[in-house]
Coordinates of C-alpha atoms and ligand atoms in Angstrom, one line a residue:
M1 CA 98.8 75.1 81.9
P2 CA 97.6 76.1 85.4
E3 CA 98.6 74.1 88.6
G4 CA 95.1 72.6 88.8
S5 CA 94.5 71.4 85.2
T6 CA 91.8 71.9 82.6
S7 CA 91.8 74.6 80.0
R8 CA 92.7 78.3 80.1
R9 CA 89.9 79.0 77.6
S10 CA 86.6 80.3 78.9
I11 CA 83.8 77.8 79.0
V12 CA 80.1 78.1 78.2
R13 CA 78.2 75.1 79.6
T14 CA 74.9 73.9 81.0
V15 CA 75.2 71.4 83.8
D16 CA 73.1 70.1 86.7
A17 CA 75.2 71.8 89.4
V18 CA 77.9 74.4 89.7
V19 CA 80.2 74.6 92.7
V20 CA 82.1 77.8 93.3
G21 CA 85.4 77.4 95.1
A22 CA 87.8 74.4 95.2
G23 CA 88.8 74.5 98.9
F24 CA 87.8 71.7 101.2
G25 CA 84.1 72.5 100.8
G26 CA 84.1 72.6 97.0
L27 CA 86.2 69.5 96.6
Y28 CA 84.0 67.3 98.7
M29 CA 80.8 68.8 97.2
L30 CA 82.0 68.0 93.6
H31 CA 82.7 64.5 94.7
R32 CA 79.3 64.0 96.3
L33 CA 77.3 65.5 93.4
R34 CA 79.2 63.6 90.8
D35 CA 78.5 60.4 92.7
L36 CA 74.8 61.3 92.6
G37 CA 75.0 61.2 88.9
L38 CA 74.8 64.9 88.3
S39 CA 76.9 66.8 85.7
V40 CA 79.0 69.3 87.6
Q41 CA 81.2 72.2 87.0
G42 CA 83.6 73.6 89.6
I43 CA 84.9 77.2 89.3
E44 CA 88.0 78.3 91.3
A45 CA 89.7 81.7 91.3
G46 CA 93.1 80.2 92.2
E47 CA 95.3 78.2 89.9
G48 CA 95.0 75.2 92.1
V49 CA 92.8 73.6 94.8
G50 CA 93.0 74.2 98.5
G51 CA 91.1 77.5 99.0
T52 CA 92.3 79.4 102.1
W53 CA 95.4 77.1 102.1
Y54 CA 96.2 78.0 98.5
W55 CA 96.3 81.7 99.3
N56 CA 97.7 81.9 102.8
R57 CA 101.3 81.0 102.2
Y58 CA 102.8 83.5 104.6
P59 CA 105.8 82.3 106.7
G60 CA 104.6 80.3 109.7
A61 CA 101.1 79.6 108.3
R62 CA 99.8 76.4 109.8
C63 CA 96.8 74.7 111.3
D64 CA 95.6 75.9 114.7
L65 CA 93.7 72.7 115.4
P66 CA 95.4 69.3 115.6
S67 CA 95.8 68.0 112.0
L68 CA 94.5 64.6 112.9
A69 CA 91.1 66.3 113.5
Y70 CA 91.5 68.9 110.8
S71 CA 91.0 66.1 108.1
Y72 CA 88.2 64.7 106.1
N73 CA 86.2 61.8 107.6
F74 CA 84.2 60.8 104.6
S75 CA 86.6 58.2 103.2
E76 CA 88.1 55.6 105.5
D77 CA 90.8 54.8 102.8
L78 CA 91.8 58.4 102.6
R79 CA 92.1 58.6 106.4
R80 CA 94.2 55.5 106.6
E81 CA 96.6 56.4 103.7
W82 CA 97.3 60.0 104.7
R83 CA 99.9 60.6 107.4
W84 CA 100.4 64.1 108.8
S85 CA 104.0 64.8 109.8
E86 CA 103.3 67.4 112.6
R87 CA 100.7 67.9 115.2
Y88 CA 99.8 71.2 113.6
S89 CA 100.7 70.9 110.0
P90 CA 102.2 73.7 108.0
Q91 CA 100.3 75.3 105.1
S92 CA 102.4 73.5 102.5
E93 CA 101.4 70.1 103.9
I94 CA 97.7 71.0 104.1
L95 CA 97.8 72.2 100.5
R96 CA 99.5 68.9 99.5
Y97 CA 96.6 67.1 101.3
A98 CA 94.0 69.1 99.4
D99 CA 95.9 68.3 96.2
H100 CA 96.1 64.6 97.1
V101 CA 92.3 64.5 97.7
A102 CA 91.6 66.2 94.4
D103 CA 93.8 63.7 92.5
R104 CA 92.7 60.7 94.4
F105 CA 89.0 61.3 93.7
D106 CA 89.8 62.7 90.2
L107 CA 88.2 66.0 90.8
K108 CA 90.5 68.4 89.0
P109 CA 89.0 67.7 85.5
L110 CA 85.7 69.0 86.9
I111 CA 87.2 72.4 87.8
A112 CA 87.8 75.6 85.8
F113 CA 90.8 77.2 87.5
G114 CA 91.9 80.8 87.4
A115 CA 88.3 82.0 87.0
R116 CA 86.6 84.3 89.6
V117 CA 82.8 84.3 89.6
T118 CA 81.5 87.9 89.3
H119 CA 77.8 87.4 88.7
A120 CA 75.2 84.8 89.6
A121 CA 71.6 85.3 88.6
F122 CA 68.5 83.1 89.0
D123 CA 66.1 82.8 86.2
D124 CA 62.6 82.4 87.7
D125 CA 61.0 81.0 84.5
A126 CA 63.7 78.4 83.7
G127 CA 64.5 77.8 87.4
V128 CA 68.3 77.9 86.7
W129 CA 71.3 79.9 87.8
T130 CA 73.6 81.6 85.3
L131 CA 77.1 82.3 86.6
E132 CA 79.6 84.5 84.9
T133 CA 83.3 84.8 85.6
D134 CA 86.0 87.5 85.1
R135 CA 87.4 85.6 82.2
G136 CA 84.2 85.1 80.3
D137 CA 82.9 81.7 81.4
R138 CA 79.2 81.3 81.4
I139 CA 77.7 78.4 83.4
V140 CA 74.0 77.6 83.6
A141 CA 73.0 75.1 86.3
R142 CA 69.9 74.2 88.2
W143 CA 71.8 73.9 91.5
C144 CA 74.4 76.4 92.6
V145 CA 76.6 75.7 95.6
M146 CA 78.8 78.5 97.0
A147 CA 81.8 76.9 98.6
T148 CA 83.5 80.3 98.8
G149 CA 84.9 80.1 102.3
C150 CA 84.5 82.1 105.5
L151 CA 87.9 83.8 105.3
S152 CA 88.7 84.4 101.7
I153 CA 88.4 88.1 101.0
P154 CA 91.5 89.8 102.4
Q155 CA 91.0 93.0 104.3
K156 CA 93.6 95.7 103.9
P157 CA 93.2 99.2 105.4
T158 CA 93.9 102.2 103.2
L159 CA 96.8 104.1 104.8
P160 CA 97.8 107.5 103.5
G161 CA 101.1 107.5 101.4
E162 CA 101.0 103.8 100.6
E163 CA 101.6 104.6 96.9
T164 CA 104.8 106.4 97.7
F165 CA 106.5 103.4 99.5
K166 CA 109.6 102.3 97.7
G167 CA 109.8 98.9 99.4
T168 CA 107.6 95.8 99.0
I169 CA 104.1 95.4 100.4
Y170 CA 102.6 91.9 101.1
H171 CA 99.4 90.7 102.6
T172 CA 99.5 87.5 104.5
A173 CA 96.4 86.2 102.7
A174 CA 97.8 86.9 99.2
W175 CA 101.4 85.8 99.8
P176 CA 103.5 85.2 96.7
H177 CA 104.0 81.6 95.5
E178 CA 107.7 82.1 95.1
Q179 CA 110.1 82.2 98.0
V180 CA 110.2 85.7 99.6
E181 CA 113.7 86.5 100.8
L182 CA 113.7 88.6 103.9
G183 CA 117.3 88.1 104.9
G184 CA 119.1 91.3 105.8
L185 CA 115.9 93.4 105.5
S186 CA 113.9 95.5 107.8
V187 CA 110.4 94.3 108.0
G188 CA 107.3 95.9 109.4
V189 CA 104.2 93.8 110.3
I190 CA 100.8 95.5 110.8
G191 CA 98.3 93.2 112.6
T192 CA 98.5 90.8 115.5
G193 CA 95.7 88.3 114.9
S194 CA 96.4 84.7 114.0
S195 CA 98.2 85.5 110.8
G196 CA 100.5 88.1 112.4
I197 CA 101.1 85.9 115.5
Q198 CA 102.1 82.9 113.3
S199 CA 104.3 84.9 110.9
I200 CA 106.1 87.3 113.3
P201 CA 108.4 84.6 114.9
V202 CA 109.3 83.1 111.5
I203 CA 109.9 86.5 109.9
A204 CA 112.0 87.5 113.0
E205 CA 114.4 84.6 112.3
A206 CA 115.0 85.6 108.8
A207 CA 114.9 89.4 108.8
R208 CA 117.5 91.9 110.1
R209 CA 114.9 93.8 112.0
V210 CA 111.2 93.3 112.6
T211 CA 108.9 96.1 113.8
V212 CA 105.5 94.9 114.9
F213 CA 102.7 97.5 114.7
Q214 CA 100.1 96.4 117.2
R215 CA 96.7 98.1 117.6
T216 CA 95.0 95.5 119.8
P217 CA 96.8 92.6 121.5
N218 CA 95.3 89.1 121.2
F219 CA 95.4 86.1 123.5
S220 CA 97.7 83.4 122.2
V221 CA 98.5 80.0 123.5
P222 CA 101.5 77.9 122.7
S223 CA 100.9 75.1 120.2
R224 CA 103.8 72.8 121.5
N225 CA 103.9 71.7 117.9
G226 CA 106.3 68.9 117.0
P227 CA 106.5 65.7 114.9
L228 CA 103.4 63.6 115.1
S229 CA 104.3 60.2 116.6
D230 CA 102.9 56.8 115.6
A231 CA 101.6 56.5 119.2
E232 CA 99.6 59.7 118.9
I233 CA 98.1 58.5 115.6
A234 CA 97.3 55.2 117.2
E235 CA 95.7 56.9 120.1
F236 CA 93.5 59.1 117.8
R237 CA 92.5 56.1 115.8
A238 CA 91.5 54.1 118.9
A239 CA 89.3 56.9 120.1
Y240 CA 87.9 57.7 116.6
P241 CA 84.4 56.4 117.1
E242 CA 84.0 58.6 120.2
Y243 CA 85.5 61.5 118.2
L244 CA 82.8 61.1 115.5
E245 CA 80.1 60.9 118.2
T246 CA 81.3 64.2 119.7
L247 CA 81.1 65.8 116.3
R248 CA 77.6 64.5 115.8
N249 CA 76.4 65.6 119.3
S250 CA 78.4 68.7 119.9
P251 CA 76.9 70.9 122.5
G252 CA 78.4 73.9 120.7
L253 CA 80.6 76.4 122.5
V254 CA 77.9 77.5 125.0
G255 CA 75.5 74.5 124.8
A256 CA 77.0 72.7 127.7
A257 CA 77.3 75.7 130.0
E258 CA 73.8 75.6 131.5
G259 CA 74.0 74.6 135.1
A260 CA 77.8 74.0 135.0
P261 CA 79.3 74.8 138.3
I262 CA 81.9 77.6 138.7
P263 CA 85.2 75.8 139.2
S264 CA 87.2 76.7 142.2
E265 CA 90.3 78.9 141.9
A266 CA 92.5 75.8 142.5
E267 CA 90.7 73.8 139.9
Q268 CA 91.0 76.5 137.3
Q269 CA 94.7 77.1 137.9
Q270 CA 95.4 73.3 137.7
A271 CA 93.5 72.9 134.5
Y272 CA 95.0 76.0 132.8
E273 CA 98.6 75.0 133.8
R274 CA 98.0 71.5 132.4
L275 CA 96.5 72.8 129.2
W276 CA 99.1 75.5 128.7
G277 CA 101.8 72.8 129.1
A278 CA 100.0 70.5 126.7
G279 CA 99.6 73.2 124.1
G280 CA 96.9 74.0 121.6
P281 CA 93.5 75.8 121.8
S282 CA 92.0 73.4 124.4
L283 CA 92.8 75.9 127.2
I284 CA 89.7 77.7 126.3
A285 CA 87.6 74.5 126.4
A286 CA 88.8 73.9 130.0
F287 CA 85.3 74.6 131.4
P288 CA 81.9 74.6 129.7
N289 CA 81.0 78.0 131.1
L290 CA 84.2 79.8 130.0
F291 CA 82.2 81.5 127.3
T292 CA 79.2 82.4 129.5
S293 CA 80.6 83.2 132.9
V294 CA 82.6 86.4 133.3
E295 CA 84.1 85.0 136.5
V296 CA 85.4 81.8 134.8
N297 CA 86.5 83.7 131.7
D298 CA 88.4 86.3 133.9
G299 CA 90.3 83.5 135.5
A300 CA 91.5 82.1 132.1
S301 CA 92.2 85.6 130.8
E302 CA 94.2 86.5 133.8
F303 CA 96.1 83.2 133.6
V304 CA 97.3 83.9 130.1
R305 CA 98.1 87.5 130.9
R306 CA 100.3 86.2 133.7
K307 CA 102.0 83.8 131.3
I308 CA 102.8 86.6 128.9
A309 CA 104.4 88.5 131.8
E310 CA 106.5 85.4 132.7
V311 CA 107.7 84.8 129.1
V312 CA 108.5 88.4 128.0
D313 CA 111.6 89.8 129.6
D314 CA 110.8 93.5 129.4
P315 CA 107.7 94.2 131.7
A316 CA 106.8 97.3 129.6
V317 CA 106.6 95.2 126.4
A318 CA 104.7 92.4 128.3
A319 CA 102.2 95.0 129.4
V320 CA 101.5 96.1 125.8
L321 CA 101.1 92.5 124.8
Q322 CA 98.5 91.7 127.5
P323 CA 94.9 91.9 126.2
H324 CA 92.4 93.6 128.4
D325 CA 89.7 94.7 125.9
H326 CA 87.9 91.3 125.4
P327 CA 87.2 88.1 127.3
I328 CA 89.6 85.3 126.2
G329 CA 88.2 83.3 123.3
T330 CA 85.7 85.8 122.1
K331 CA 88.2 86.8 119.5
R332 CA 89.6 83.7 117.8
I333 CA 92.3 82.3 120.1
C334 CA 95.7 82.3 118.5
V335 CA 97.9 79.3 118.6
D336 CA 101.5 80.1 118.2
S337 CA 105.1 78.8 118.1
D338 CA 107.2 81.1 120.3
Y339 CA 105.2 84.2 119.7
Y340 CA 105.8 85.9 123.0
Q341 CA 109.4 84.7 123.2
T342 CA 110.0 86.5 119.9
Y343 CA 109.8 89.9 121.8
N344 CA 112.9 88.9 123.7
R345 CA 115.0 89.0 120.5
P346 CA 117.2 92.0 120.0
N347 CA 116.0 92.5 116.4
V348 CA 112.3 92.7 117.3
E349 CA 110.5 95.9 118.4
L350 CA 106.8 96.3 119.4
V351 CA 105.1 99.6 118.6
D352 CA 101.9 100.3 120.5
L353 CA 99.5 101.9 117.9
R354 CA 97.1 102.8 120.7
R355 CA 99.6 105.1 122.1
T356 CA 101.2 106.2 118.9
P357 CA 98.9 105.7 115.9
I358 CA 100.0 105.4 112.3
E359 CA 100.1 108.7 110.5
A360 CA 101.3 107.6 107.1
I361 CA 103.3 105.2 105.0
T362 CA 106.4 107.1 103.7
P363 CA 108.7 106.3 100.8
T364 CA 111.1 104.7 103.2
G365 CA 108.9 103.3 105.9
L366 CA 106.1 104.1 108.2
R367 CA 105.5 107.1 110.4
T368 CA 103.6 107.1 113.6
T369 CA 102.7 110.1 115.7
E370 CA 106.0 109.5 117.6
R371 CA 108.6 108.8 114.9
E372 CA 109.4 107.2 111.5
Y373 CA 110.4 103.6 111.1
S374 CA 112.6 102.7 108.2
L375 CA 111.3 99.6 106.4
D376 CA 112.2 97.6 103.3
V377 CA 109.1 95.4 103.5
L378 CA 105.7 96.0 105.0
V379 CA 103.5 93.0 105.8
F380 CA 99.7 93.5 106.2
A381 CA 98.4 90.8 108.5
T382 CA 95.1 92.6 108.7
G383 CA 92.6 89.8 108.2
F384 CA 89.5 89.3 106.1
D385 CA 86.0 90.4 105.3
A386 CA 84.8 87.3 107.0
I387 CA 81.8 85.0 106.7
S388 CA 79.6 87.1 104.3
G389 CA 82.5 88.8 102.5
A390 CA 83.1 86.2 99.7
L391 CA 79.3 85.9 99.0
L392 CA 78.8 89.7 98.8
A393 CA 81.8 90.0 96.6
I394 CA 79.7 88.3 93.9
D395 CA 76.7 90.1 92.4
I396 CA 74.2 87.5 93.4
R397 CA 70.6 88.0 92.2
G398 CA 67.8 85.7 93.3
S399 CA 64.1 85.4 92.6
G400 CA 62.7 88.5 90.9
G401 CA 66.2 89.9 90.5
A402 CA 66.6 90.6 94.2
R403 CA 70.2 91.4 95.1
L404 CA 71.9 89.5 98.0
K405 CA 73.5 92.8 98.9
D406 CA 70.1 94.3 99.6
A407 CA 68.8 91.2 101.4
W408 CA 71.8 91.3 103.7
A409 CA 71.9 95.1 104.1
N410 CA 71.4 94.8 107.8
G411 CA 73.6 91.7 108.2
P412 CA 73.6 88.2 106.7
L413 CA 70.5 86.0 107.0
A414 CA 70.4 82.3 106.1
Y415 CA 68.4 79.3 107.1
L416 CA 70.6 76.9 109.0
G417 CA 73.6 78.6 107.3
M418 CA 72.9 76.8 104.1
T419 CA 70.2 78.6 102.1
V420 CA 69.0 82.1 101.8
A421 CA 65.3 83.0 101.5
G422 CA 64.6 84.5 98.1
F423 CA 67.5 82.7 96.5
P424 CA 66.1 79.3 95.3
N425 CA 68.4 76.4 94.6
L426 CA 71.4 78.3 96.0
F427 CA 73.3 76.6 98.8
T428 CA 76.1 78.1 101.0
I429 CA 78.6 75.8 102.6
T430 CA 79.3 77.0 106.2
G431 CA 77.3 80.1 105.6
P432 CA 76.0 82.6 108.2
G433 CA 73.9 81.0 110.9
S434 CA 75.9 77.8 111.1
P435 CA 78.7 76.7 113.5
S436 CA 81.4 77.2 110.8
V437 CA 84.3 79.3 112.2
L438 CA 83.5 78.3 115.8
S439 CA 83.8 74.6 115.0
N440 CA 86.3 72.4 113.3
M441 CA 85.9 73.6 109.7
I442 CA 86.5 70.3 107.8
P443 CA 83.9 68.2 109.7
A444 CA 81.5 71.3 109.5
I445 CA 82.0 71.4 105.8
E446 CA 81.4 67.6 105.5
Q447 CA 78.1 67.9 107.4
H448 CA 76.9 70.7 105.1
V449 CA 78.0 69.0 101.9
D450 CA 76.2 65.8 103.0
W451 CA 73.1 67.6 103.8
I452 CA 73.1 69.6 100.6
A453 CA 73.9 66.5 98.5
D454 CA 71.1 64.5 100.2
C455 CA 68.7 67.4 99.7
I456 CA 69.5 67.6 96.0
G457 CA 69.2 63.8 95.8
Y458 CA 65.8 63.9 97.5
M459 CA 64.6 66.7 95.1
R460 CA 65.6 64.7 92.1
E461 CA 64.0 61.5 93.4
K462 CA 60.7 63.3 94.1
G463 CA 60.8 65.3 90.9
Y464 CA 61.1 68.7 92.5
R465 CA 63.0 71.3 90.7
R466 CA 63.1 74.2 93.1
I467 CA 63.8 74.7 96.8
A468 CA 63.6 77.9 98.7
G469 CA 63.9 78.7 102.4
E470 CA 60.8 80.2 103.9
P471 CA 61.5 83.8 105.2
S472 CA 59.7 83.0 108.5
A473 CA 61.8 79.9 109.1
Q474 CA 65.0 81.8 108.3
A475 CA 64.0 84.7 110.6
A476 CA 63.2 82.3 113.5
W477 CA 66.5 80.5 113.0
M478 CA 68.6 83.7 112.9
A479 CA 66.7 85.0 116.0
H480 CA 67.7 81.7 117.8
V481 CA 71.4 82.1 116.6
Q482 CA 71.3 85.6 118.0
A483 CA 69.7 84.6 121.3
V484 CA 72.3 81.9 121.9
A485 CA 75.1 84.4 121.0
D486 CA 73.6 86.9 123.4
S487 CA 73.7 84.4 126.2
S488 CA 77.5 84.2 125.8
L489 CA 80.3 86.6 126.1
F490 CA 81.0 86.7 122.4
P491 CA 79.2 89.9 121.5
R492 CA 81.5 91.8 124.0
A493 CA 84.4 91.6 121.6
N494 CA 85.1 93.9 118.6
S495 CA 85.9 90.8 116.5
W496 CA 85.6 89.8 112.9
Y497 CA 83.0 87.4 114.2
V498 CA 80.7 90.4 114.5
G499 CA 82.1 92.2 111.4
A500 CA 83.8 94.9 113.6
N501 CA 87.0 94.8 111.5
I502 CA 85.2 96.1 108.4
P503 CA 84.2 99.8 108.4
G504 CA 80.4 100.1 107.9
K505 CA 79.7 96.4 108.2
P506 CA 76.5 95.8 110.2
R507 CA 77.4 94.4 113.6
L508 CA 75.9 91.0 113.9
F509 CA 77.1 87.7 115.4
T510 CA 76.0 85.1 112.9
T511 CA 77.9 82.0 114.0
Y512 CA 75.8 79.3 115.7
I513 CA 77.3 78.3 119.1
G514 CA 74.4 76.4 120.6
A515 CA 73.7 72.8 121.0
G516 CA 72.0 70.4 118.6
Y517 CA 72.8 71.9 115.3
R518 CA 73.3 68.7 113.4
A519 CA 70.2 67.1 114.9
K520 CA 68.2 70.2 113.8
C521 CA 69.5 69.9 110.2
D522 CA 68.7 66.2 110.2
E523 CA 65.2 66.8 111.6
V524 CA 64.4 69.4 109.0
A525 CA 65.4 66.9 106.3
A526 CA 63.5 64.0 107.9
R527 CA 60.4 66.2 107.9
G528 CA 60.5 66.6 104.2
Y529 CA 62.6 69.8 104.4
E530 CA 60.5 71.7 106.9
G531 CA 60.9 75.4 106.6
F532 CA 61.4 75.2 102.8
V533 CA 59.1 75.5 99.9
L534 CA 59.6 72.7 97.4
A535 CA 58.2 73.1 93.9
Ligands
N01_601 O1 93.1 88.6 111.0 P1 92.5 89.3 112.3 P2 94.0 87.3 110.8 N1 95.9 99.5 111.7 O2 91.3 90.0 111.8 C1 94.9 94.6 112.7 C2 91.9 82.6 110.7 N2 93.3 82.2 110.6 O3 94.3 87.2 109.4 O4 92.2 94.2 116.4 C3 96.5 98.6 112.5 O5 92.3 88.3 113.4 C4 93.9 94.2 113.7 O6 93.9 95.1 114.8 P3 92.5 95.4 115.6 C5 91.5 82.6 112.1 O7 90.2 82.2 112.3 C6 93.6 80.9 110.9 O8 95.2 87.4 111.7 O9 91.5 95.7 114.5 N3 96.1 97.4 112.7 C7 94.3 92.8 114.1 O10 95.4 92.8 115.0 C8 91.7 84.1 112.4 O11 91.0 84.6 113.5 C9 94.8 80.5 110.9 O12 92.8 96.6 116.4 C10 95.1 96.9 112.0 C11 94.9 92.3 112.7 O13 95.1 93.4 111.9 C12 91.3 84.7 111.1 O14 91.8 83.8 110.1 C13 95.9 81.3 110.6 C14 94.4 97.7 111.0 C15 93.9 91.4 112.0 O15 93.6 90.3 112.7 C16 91.8 86.1 110.8 O16 93.1 86.2 111.3 C17 95.6 82.6 110.3 C18 94.9 99.1 110.9 N4 94.3 99.9 110.1 C19 94.3 83.0 110.2 N5 93.5 97.0 110.5 C20 95.1 79.1 111.3 O17 95.9 78.9 112.1 C21 93.6 95.8 111.0 N6 94.5 95.7 111.9 C22 94.2 78.0 110.8

C-alpha cells in the first residue's frame, strides 16, 4: 500500500468536486468541500501528502519563513496542539505536519495517491469536467480545483554528455526517499538558488569534496535558525490577532511604498545590521520602498555584498559570490545556514560559470571551458517551471475544447489568480495574478480555499451550475497586476518570477504585489461574483 492510503487500483467515479494535488492547498480544499456536503475526490501524484515538501527532500531543505507563521490558521485546535521544534523547520518536520493535518481531519481516504492527472476536459453540455490520470483513473466532477502548486515541475537543463556519466545524478526537487550517502564522495552542485544555497553547506559536511558550479550569484541572508523556545511561541501567540490583521490587510510588497521617505544612510545601516543579526528574510522588509526605490535597494544590496566580503576569507571567491545583476529581493531572497562560511572550507570549490561555462558532462565528471572536474555525484539544484508550469503540464481543455496552452501562449492569464476565462468551474489555488509566491504561501492558500469554497457554496445555494470569469474582468485584473509590477524593481531581474529560467517561456510578471488583494476578492464575492458569468 502507498504511504498515503487508499487503493492502487484505478478509479472511475463521478463526484461533485475533484481536487488535484494533496499539498497544503489540496488538503485544506478537500476539508472545506467535504464540510460543505460535497462528494469529493483528491488526486495526488506522490505516494503521500505534502506537495512540495513531499518531493523536496534534499539535504538542508527547510522553511525560509518562520514556521510559526508558515502554518495553517483555520483550526485553532490544530494551532494549539502542533509544536514546531525549530524557528525554520526542516522538510521532514513540515512533511510530518502535513501528514498530521491529513490524519487529524481524516483526509487521506479522499485521495487517490500515485496518480498524475494528464488530461482535464470540460463538457459544455453536461457542465462537468472529466479528468484522466496516468494510471487510468477517470473522474467526472462539476467543480475542478487545481491545487497543483507554484513550484512543482522541476526544471533541469539538458547538458551534452549527461547520458555518459558513470556517477549518480540527483535533482533537489526529486530527491530520493532513502538516505543518500555522500561520505567520501566528490559532489558537484549546479545551481545557487534557494535549493542550492540550502543544500551546499549540508552536502559539504558529508562529502569529501564539493564543487559548486555557479552561473549567477544570489543574495542570501542568515536564518539564525535554532530551537524554538516556549517564550518565542508565547510571544507569537500573544500577537496572533495583530498577525491575522496584517494578513487580512497586507499592503503587498509595494503597496506601502507610496510616499514613504527615503531613509538616511545611518537609518539604513542600523536597520540592516539589526536584521542581519536577527536573521531571516525580514532584511528585505526593512523599508517599504526597498522594492520601488533604486536608491534604497542599492543600500540593502551593498550591505549584503559587504557582509559576503566579511564572511568569505578569499576575496576572489567573495567577489564571485557577490550579486550585481539584480536588485536584492527581486529574485527570491535565500535564507541560509552558514552558506557563505561554507566557502572557507578546504573541501569546497566555487566555479564561476560566467567565466568558464560548462562544455559537457563526461563519464567521470563535468568539463568547463577551463578544465575537467572529477565527480561521483552531480546534483542539479536548477529550479522549477514556476507558477504556470504545473497547470500547463496537464492537457486542460475548457469551453469549446479550447486548450489552456493556447489561452496562455503569451503568458498566463487568470482572474484574481483563481479562475481562467473560458474554463468554467475550474479554480486554481494560488494561480497567476495572485500574491502567491510573494506572500506567505499557507495563509495565501487558506484565503483562496475559503473564497473558492464560499463561491461553490453560494452557487449551490442559488442553484447555479456554472461560473466563468469574464474575459474583460480578467484582462483588467492582469493589466493591474502588470502595472503594479512595473512600478517596482521586480521586472529588472531575470528571475523565475518572470519565467526567465525556462527557455522560450513568455516573459511576464504574474504575481500580485499591490495592496488590497483580499479586500478585492471579498468585494467581488459580496457583489454576487462581479466579473463572472453565473449560469
Ligand atoms: O531554483 P532557482 P531553486 N547551468 O530557479 C541555475 C523555492 N524554494 O530550486 O540564475 C548552470 O532559484 C540558476 O542559475 P541562473 C523558492 O521560492 C524554497 O533554488 O539561471 N546553472 C540558479 O542558480 C525558490 O526561489 C525553499 O544563472 C543553471 C539555479 O540553477 C524557488 O523554490 C527552498 C542552469 C536555480 O535557482 C526555486 O529555488 C528551495 C544551467 N544550465 C526552494 N540552469 C524554501 O526554503 C539553471 N541554473 C521554502
